[in-house]
């Protein structure tokens, strides 16, 4: 199915409203979620909508949270998300980060007691609206083994950074600290395909190509796949995200991060903190140097990298290029949805008596 962007977003908002989310928050949550599909990150888009509803069904999601600052300094804060949608909590936190950056030069926000916040890139890019550099990261359920481990102790733990330029499009990097996000395995499962090498290991710690490896006791691998290809660096990156998102905020961390509604896991189990955590930041450029000078140099940086001599049949791109180009195309021509995702959305429409006309 090719779903119309606006109709799909309105449908998602209606589902969130059906579980008790206020209209303004439901619209924001839908915007964050559908932005993933628009940018081609289908693993974090509407395919996850049923998962958020399952969190609500299991009492792990508060649809109408009282988000509040519980500790702050002129340039930092800790926010308690009151078990709310991370799709709503994280944008709130980023606005606080930008407000603090406006006054202090930089703003850094640690979040606890939240839930899955969608794609990190959306939140980092909110700083661009203020002509600032944005950071966003979050930890996730333990599906990833540290290098040489058989135990799953880390999540996919993504990092995103958005940097404005003058006339060029912004630099937007958004990537997991693992070889691949778990959602990519879900896509392969729906298609009945195996994984490429370096994505997963089996329950005994051996490399494998089973898209169902995690459900069978295996694990995702850190970025790099194995020690010879730098998995220790992916492990370290994921650990840094976990510490800033969890240990610093007072959220759970490591193997205690509560699972999202994926891979058949729902029980939150033992806790060492409060909910899921994020870490977001904003940097006012003129706190470092004149903003226009910086942006001119960013233009030069981007133009030089674009003009790099490429291998035959390829071109050098800037982080954020593919997603931005796909967003333009999909908003104009529709968002492709796999049949299993359509079936999940139809089931939600039936449950909540929400009109299901997406095309």
XYZ file of C-alpha atoms in Angstrom:
359
model
C 0.000 0.000 0.000
C 1.071 3.586 -0.743
C -0.300 5.657 2.134
C -0.909 9.385 1.863
C 1.403 11.186 4.300
C -1.261 13.436 5.850
C -3.898 10.716 6.109
C -1.413 8.360 7.712
C -0.364 10.976 10.254
C -3.978 11.780 11.107
C -4.741 8.075 11.533
C -1.810 7.628 13.926
C -2.921 10.676 15.918
C -6.439 9.228 16.189
C -5.082 5.975 17.583
C -3.046 7.839 20.201
C -6.123 9.893 21.124
C -8.087 6.644 21.474
C -5.825 5.524 24.335
C -6.246 8.861 26.122
C -3.470 11.029 24.707
C -4.476 14.729 24.551
C -5.012 15.980 20.996
C -1.934 18.226 20.876
C 0.320 15.468 22.190
C -1.282 12.893 19.875
C -0.593 15.124 16.872
C 3.027 15.614 17.958
C 3.540 11.888 18.562
C 2.090 11.119 15.126
C 4.356 13.708 13.505
C 7.445 12.151 15.092
C 6.413 8.605 14.202
C 5.409 9.246 10.581
C 8.514 11.377 10.012
C 10.484 8.141 10.297
C 8.524 6.561 7.431
C 8.827 9.731 5.367
C 12.606 9.713 5.806
C 12.863 6.038 4.876
C 13.499 4.758 8.401
C 10.569 2.361 8.195
C 11.788 0.339 11.171
C 10.895 3.227 13.505
C 7.703 4.468 11.884
C 4.088 3.332 11.928
C 5.256 -0.277 12.120
C 5.835 0.567 15.806
C 2.381 2.008 16.483
C 0.926 -1.273 17.743
C 3.910 -1.539 20.102
C 3.053 1.746 21.801
C -0.522 0.528 22.251
C 0.798 -2.680 23.826
C 2.853 -0.592 26.257
C -0.394 1.157 27.213
C -2.211 -2.170 27.553
C 0.474 -3.422 29.945
C 0.340 -0.314 32.128
C 3.778 0.887 31.090
C 2.653 3.979 29.160
C 0.891 6.985 30.654
C -1.070 8.578 27.782
C -1.478 11.916 29.612
C 1.802 12.515 31.489
C 2.781 15.439 33.686
C 6.265 16.072 32.311
C 8.393 18.138 34.672
C 11.892 19.374 35.442
C 13.158 17.782 38.648
C 16.655 19.274 38.748
C 18.374 22.043 36.805
C 21.238 24.485 36.453
C 21.499 27.402 33.995
C 22.620 25.076 31.201
C 21.362 21.631 32.282
C 18.250 19.866 33.517
C 16.866 16.468 34.377
C 13.305 15.843 33.188
C 10.889 13.210 34.483
C 8.628 12.016 31.665
C 5.959 10.463 33.944
C 5.892 7.281 31.814
C 4.762 9.324 28.816
C 5.313 8.712 25.142
C 8.953 9.351 24.362
C 7.582 10.785 21.118
C 6.234 13.646 23.272
C 8.727 13.736 26.153
C 11.809 14.127 23.946
C 10.511 17.147 21.963
C 9.620 18.795 25.293
C 13.153 18.146 26.501
C 14.685 19.527 23.310
C 12.708 22.749 23.647
C 14.105 23.151 27.160
C 17.600 22.460 25.796
C 17.170 25.197 23.183
C 15.811 27.661 25.760
C 18.819 27.048 27.975
C 21.198 27.320 25.030
C 19.646 30.657 24.107
C 20.570 31.985 27.552
C 23.700 30.039 28.483
C 25.218 29.100 25.121
C 24.486 25.388 25.438
C 21.691 23.336 26.935
C 21.880 19.685 27.983
C 18.902 17.652 29.146
C 18.904 14.182 30.687
C 15.514 12.430 30.692
C 14.239 9.611 32.863
C 10.886 7.808 33.198
C 10.136 7.985 29.465
C 9.498 5.455 26.705
C 10.734 4.801 23.152
C 11.195 8.183 21.415
C 11.173 7.220 17.733
C 14.017 8.326 15.467
C 16.774 10.294 17.160
C 17.230 12.473 14.083
C 13.823 14.125 14.505
C 14.779 15.448 17.927
C 18.256 16.610 16.933
C 16.777 18.449 13.947
C 14.452 20.486 16.175
C 17.508 22.553 17.134
C 17.862 23.597 13.483
C 14.655 25.622 13.866
C 16.601 27.752 16.353
C 19.717 27.849 14.126
C 21.516 25.685 16.681
C 23.423 22.416 16.621
C 21.298 19.595 18.015
C 22.187 16.328 19.713
C 19.880 13.440 20.590
C 20.541 9.984 21.937
C 18.655 7.291 23.791
C 19.297 3.875 25.176
C 17.026 0.917 24.545
C 16.199 -2.602 25.685
C 19.189 -4.960 26.035
C 19.367 -6.824 22.728
C 23.077 -6.243 22.114
C 26.151 -8.073 23.371
C 29.350 -6.243 24.281
C 32.326 -7.515 22.286
C 33.143 -11.154 23.292
C 29.963 -11.417 25.438
C 27.132 -13.930 25.219
C 24.949 -11.753 27.459
C 22.749 -8.978 26.097
C 23.611 -5.873 28.128
C 23.066 -2.872 25.810
C 20.454 -1.552 23.432
C 20.864 -0.320 19.877
C 21.493 3.084 21.535
C 21.372 5.567 18.636
C 23.057 8.965 18.326
C 21.934 11.861 16.137
C 23.519 15.220 15.405
C 22.111 18.041 13.261
C 24.278 20.969 12.115
C 22.970 23.964 10.123
C 24.737 25.450 7.105
C 24.228 28.730 5.245
C 22.954 27.787 1.778
C 23.522 24.022 1.847
C 21.151 21.587 3.483
C 21.908 20.715 7.106
C 24.284 17.918 8.048
C 22.145 15.287 9.816
C 23.750 12.114 11.143
C 21.437 9.551 12.763
C 22.704 6.053 13.424
C 22.555 3.146 15.861
C 25.620 2.019 17.776
C 24.920 -1.485 16.505
C 25.497 -3.025 13.097
C 21.751 -2.537 12.522
C 18.622 -1.451 14.415
C 16.301 -4.203 15.652
C 13.529 -2.851 13.456
C 15.547 -3.895 10.402
C 15.343 -7.492 11.646
C 11.568 -7.123 11.927
C 11.443 -6.019 8.292
C 13.466 -9.076 7.227
C 11.214 -11.307 9.351
C 8.147 -9.941 7.555
C 9.831 -10.566 4.205
C 11.101 -14.035 5.168
C 14.735 -13.104 4.526
C 18.023 -13.817 6.328
C 20.354 -11.132 7.654
C 23.655 -10.097 6.069
C 26.838 -11.167 7.845
C 27.817 -9.203 10.940
C 24.347 -8.322 12.218
C 23.569 -11.040 14.763
C 24.945 -13.954 16.737
C 23.188 -17.076 18.018
C 22.611 -18.098 21.627
C 26.112 -19.620 21.824
C 27.815 -16.467 20.571
C 28.445 -17.718 17.050
C 27.872 -15.482 14.007
C 24.663 -16.357 12.170
C 22.220 -14.990 9.594
C 18.934 -15.765 11.331
C 16.523 -12.801 11.336
C 14.842 -14.477 14.337
C 18.132 -14.884 16.227
C 17.097 -12.672 19.153
C 13.808 -14.515 19.621
C 15.882 -17.727 19.654
C 18.240 -16.535 22.399
C 20.780 -14.727 20.225
C 21.737 -11.076 20.094
C 22.455 -8.068 17.930
C 26.120 -7.211 17.424
C 27.767 -3.835 18.086
C 28.691 -1.604 15.172
C 31.616 -3.353 13.458
C 30.199 -6.829 13.971
C 33.328 -8.447 15.424
C 36.601 -7.406 17.076
C 38.552 -7.555 13.818
C 36.157 -5.052 12.247
C 35.994 -2.697 15.235
C 33.052 -3.968 17.289
C 34.812 -2.684 20.415
C 34.232 0.825 19.067
C 30.515 0.194 18.564
C 30.393 -1.305 22.069
C 32.076 1.801 23.520
C 29.735 4.127 21.636
C 26.670 2.240 22.869
C 28.035 2.313 26.417
C 28.525 6.087 26.257
C 24.912 6.571 25.145
C 23.682 4.269 27.908
C 25.610 6.118 30.611
C 24.430 9.571 29.514
C 20.831 8.430 28.968
C 20.521 6.165 31.985
C 23.152 6.534 34.676
C 23.255 10.345 34.432
C 19.469 10.804 34.306
C 18.480 8.307 36.987
C 16.723 6.055 34.474
C 17.371 2.344 34.229
C 20.554 1.372 32.404
C 22.365 -1.579 30.836
C 20.451 -4.849 31.140
C 17.746 -3.164 33.251
C 16.422 -0.845 30.518
C 12.761 -1.836 30.076
C 11.933 -3.396 26.703
C 9.844 -1.843 23.992
C 7.048 -4.051 22.700
C 9.272 -5.934 20.268
C 10.866 -9.355 20.030
C 8.070 -10.747 22.224
C 9.369 -9.033 25.358
C 6.965 -6.998 27.512
C 7.875 -7.464 31.181
C 9.991 -4.640 32.600
C 11.513 -6.941 35.244
C 14.053 -5.762 37.818
C 14.824 -2.034 37.895
C 17.754 0.079 39.048
C 16.260 3.416 37.990
C 13.078 4.966 36.630
C 11.884 4.063 33.133
C 13.751 4.683 29.902
C 16.186 7.593 29.508
C 17.330 9.987 26.794
C 19.994 12.668 26.484
C 19.479 15.759 24.334
C 21.487 18.889 23.712
C 21.507 22.191 21.860
C 24.501 24.422 21.105
C 24.160 28.078 20.119
C 26.710 28.595 17.363
C 27.563 32.157 18.299
C 28.561 30.928 21.723
C 31.641 29.639 19.899
C 32.121 31.929 16.884
C 30.036 34.242 14.651
C 27.195 32.115 13.324
C 27.377 33.277 9.697
C 31.103 32.586 9.539
C 30.515 29.096 10.877
C 27.711 28.430 8.387
C 29.853 29.678 5.493
C 32.532 27.228 6.545
C 29.927 24.469 6.820
C 28.942 25.231 3.230
C 32.592 24.859 2.212
C 32.891 21.631 4.184
C 29.777 20.149 2.572
C 30.746 21.281 -0.941
C 34.249 19.871 -0.622
C 33.020 16.482 0.557
C 30.383 16.373 -2.179
C 33.113 16.988 -4.760
C 35.321 14.177 -3.471
C 36.612 11.849 -6.164
C 34.345 8.824 -5.883
C 34.792 5.197 -6.855
C 33.266 4.240 -10.191
C 29.474 4.269 -10.209
C 29.185 5.915 -6.793
C 29.034 9.400 -5.339
C 30.021 10.829 -1.981
C 27.010 12.014 -0.022
C 26.528 14.094 3.114
C 24.833 12.524 6.150
C 21.133 13.314 5.886
C 21.028 13.480 2.060
C 19.219 10.172 1.397
C 16.633 10.767 4.116
C 15.921 14.347 3.007
C 15.525 13.355 -0.637
C 13.268 10.422 0.234
C 11.151 12.642 2.496
C 10.392 14.958 -0.420
C 9.493 12.007 -2.663
C 7.349 10.182 -0.102
C 5.426 13.253 1.027
C 4.539 13.860 -2.607
C 3.876 10.302 -3.774
C 2.949 8.352 -0.654
C 4.576 6.151 1.953
C 4.943 2.443 1.128
C 3.665 0.089 3.818
C 4.314 -3.657 3.969
C 1.229 -5.879 4.168
C 1.932 -7.044 7.762
C 2.133 -3.384 8.837
C -1.128 -2.608 7.045
C -2.729 -5.563 8.836
C -1.540 -4.237 12.215
C -2.916 -0.781 11.438
C -6.227 -2.255 10.291
C -6.477 -4.170 13.574
C -5.944 -0.944 15.505
C -8.565 0.802 13.375
C -11.043 -1.974 14.162
C -10.257 -1.940 17.888
C -10.647 1.820 18.291
C -13.278 2.359 15.593
C -10.998 4.744 13.725
C -11.616 5.301 9.994
C -9.017 3.416 7.980
C -8.571 5.247 4.700
C -4.873 5.876 4.181
C -4.557 6.044 0.400
